[in-house]
Coordinates of C-alpha atoms and ligand atoms in Angstrom, one line a residue:
M1 CA 166.6 -208.0 -69.5
T2 CA 170.2 -207.1 -68.9
E3 CA 172.1 -204.1 -70.1
R4 CA 173.9 -206.2 -72.5
E5 CA 170.7 -207.7 -73.9
L6 CA 169.5 -204.1 -74.4
M7 CA 172.4 -203.2 -76.2
Q8 CA 172.0 -206.1 -78.5
A9 CA 168.3 -205.3 -78.9
A10 CA 169.5 -201.8 -80.2
Q11 CA 172.1 -203.6 -82.5
D12 CA 169.4 -205.6 -83.9
A13 CA 167.0 -202.8 -84.6
R14 CA 169.6 -201.4 -86.9
Q15 CA 168.7 -204.0 -89.6
Y16 CA 165.4 -202.1 -90.2
S17 CA 167.1 -198.6 -90.6
Y18 CA 165.7 -196.8 -93.6
S19 CA 168.8 -194.5 -94.1
P20 CA 169.2 -194.2 -98.1
Y21 CA 170.7 -190.8 -97.9
S22 CA 173.3 -191.1 -94.8
N23 CA 173.8 -194.8 -95.0
F24 CA 174.1 -194.3 -91.1
C25 CA 172.3 -197.1 -89.5
V26 CA 171.0 -196.4 -85.9
G27 CA 169.1 -198.7 -83.5
A28 CA 167.5 -197.9 -80.1
A29 CA 166.0 -200.3 -77.6
L30 CA 163.8 -198.7 -75.0
L31 CA 162.9 -200.6 -71.9
T32 CA 159.7 -199.7 -69.8
K33 CA 159.5 -199.9 -65.9
S34 CA 157.1 -202.7 -66.5
G35 CA 159.8 -204.7 -68.7
K36 CA 158.6 -204.2 -72.2
L37 CA 160.9 -203.5 -74.8
Y38 CA 160.2 -201.2 -77.7
T39 CA 162.7 -200.7 -80.4
G40 CA 163.4 -198.2 -83.2
C41 CA 165.3 -197.3 -86.0
N42 CA 166.0 -194.0 -88.0
V43 CA 163.7 -193.4 -90.5
E44 CA 165.1 -190.9 -93.3
N45 CA 163.1 -188.6 -96.0
A46 CA 164.1 -187.0 -99.0
G47 CA 163.1 -183.9 -97.4
Y48 CA 166.0 -184.5 -95.0
S49 CA 164.4 -182.4 -92.1
A50 CA 161.5 -185.1 -91.8
T51 CA 163.8 -187.8 -90.7
N52 CA 163.2 -189.5 -87.5
C53 CA 165.9 -190.8 -85.4
A54 CA 166.0 -194.3 -83.7
E55 CA 165.6 -192.9 -80.3
R56 CA 162.3 -190.9 -81.2
T57 CA 161.1 -193.7 -83.4
A58 CA 161.2 -196.2 -80.0
F59 CA 159.7 -193.3 -77.8
F60 CA 156.9 -192.6 -80.2
K61 CA 156.1 -196.2 -80.6
A62 CA 155.9 -196.8 -76.6
V63 CA 154.2 -193.4 -75.9
S64 CA 151.6 -193.9 -78.5
E65 CA 150.7 -197.3 -76.9
G66 CA 150.2 -195.8 -73.6
E67 CA 153.7 -196.2 -71.9
R68 CA 154.6 -193.3 -69.8
E69 CA 157.5 -194.9 -67.5
F70 CA 160.9 -195.8 -68.7
E71 CA 163.5 -197.5 -67.2
A72 CA 166.5 -197.2 -69.8
I73 CA 167.4 -196.8 -73.7
A74 CA 170.4 -198.1 -75.5
I75 CA 171.7 -196.9 -78.7
V76 CA 173.9 -198.4 -81.3
G77 CA 174.8 -196.7 -84.7
G78 CA 177.3 -196.8 -87.3
R79 CA 177.7 -196.9 -91.1
R80 CA 175.8 -199.6 -93.1
G81 CA 177.8 -202.9 -92.3
E82 CA 179.8 -201.5 -89.5
T83 CA 179.3 -200.7 -85.9
A84 CA 180.6 -197.5 -84.5
P85 CA 182.2 -197.5 -81.0
F86 CA 180.1 -194.8 -79.9
T87 CA 176.7 -193.0 -81.2
A88 CA 175.4 -190.2 -79.2
P89 CA 171.7 -189.0 -79.3
C90 CA 171.1 -185.8 -81.2
G91 CA 169.9 -183.0 -79.2
V92 CA 166.3 -183.3 -80.5
C93 CA 166.3 -186.8 -79.2
R94 CA 167.8 -185.7 -75.8
Q95 CA 164.8 -183.3 -75.4
V96 CA 162.4 -185.9 -76.4
I97 CA 163.8 -188.1 -73.6
A98 CA 163.6 -185.2 -71.1
E99 CA 160.0 -184.8 -71.8
F100 CA 159.1 -188.4 -70.4
C101 CA 162.0 -189.4 -68.2
P102 CA 163.7 -188.2 -65.0
K103 CA 167.1 -186.7 -64.8
N104 CA 168.7 -190.1 -63.5
F105 CA 167.1 -192.0 -66.5
K106 CA 170.0 -194.4 -67.9
I107 CA 171.1 -194.1 -71.5
L108 CA 173.5 -196.9 -72.7
L109 CA 175.9 -195.9 -75.4
G110 CA 178.4 -197.7 -77.4
T111 CA 178.3 -201.4 -78.7
P112 CA 177.0 -204.6 -77.1
E113 CA 180.6 -205.7 -76.5
N114 CA 181.7 -202.2 -74.9
Y115 CA 179.1 -199.6 -73.7
K116 CA 178.8 -197.2 -71.0
A117 CA 175.8 -196.0 -68.9
Y118 CA 175.1 -192.2 -68.8
T119 CA 172.4 -190.7 -67.2
L120 CA 170.1 -188.0 -68.8
N121 CA 171.4 -185.3 -66.8
E122 CA 174.9 -185.9 -68.0
L123 CA 173.7 -185.7 -71.6
L124 CA 171.5 -182.8 -71.2
P125 CA 172.3 -180.7 -68.1
Y126 CA 170.1 -177.6 -67.5
S127 CA 167.4 -178.8 -69.4
F128 CA 164.0 -177.1 -70.1
T129 CA 161.3 -179.3 -69.0
N130 CA 157.6 -179.1 -67.8
E131 CA 159.0 -177.9 -64.4
N132 CA 160.3 -174.7 -66.2
L133 CA 156.5 -173.7 -67.2
Ligands
THU1 N1 170.8 -190.6 -86.1 C1 169.9 -191.3 -85.2 O1 169.0 -192.1 -85.6 N2 170.2 -191.1 -83.6 C2 171.2 -190.8 -83.3 O2 171.5 -190.8 -82.2 C3 172.1 -189.9 -84.3 C4 171.7 -189.7 -85.6 C5 170.3 -190.8 -87.4 C6 169.6 -189.6 -88.3 C7 170.1 -189.7 -89.7 O3 169.2 -190.5 -90.1 C8 171.4 -190.4 -89.5 O4 171.5 -190.9 -88.3 C9 172.6 -189.6 -89.9 O5 172.5 -188.4 -89.0

């Protein structure tokens, strides 16, 4: 799967976003080392703190099915009906990614037409991981 296809999968996953409170629809597409794709969307809640971001939805789906090795994740967001030029993962999602992925894990941000690849280390330097325990 190409990077562009991964970005498109993230864009497509936005259609399932449950976001009646923010009306901000996020999709994520997580590629495993074995080539399997897990998508996720944000799932909001009337108790706002119970909201789950798209990235964590994708990771929790994959991890709960036994996946442990990941190649890359693509993230696309924006107000309902629009695509934002750039949607960055929140701090909690960066921490969840750090639990399962090495510092050079690839994170694609932007739109399917115009995106950029970042490493996990660029987005979460000096992270606290199991190596610190
Ligand atoms: N959100 C995500 O799903 N991922 C991000 O990277 C940023 C924020 C969601 C959470 C909430 O449902 C909405 O976007 C507004 O914060």
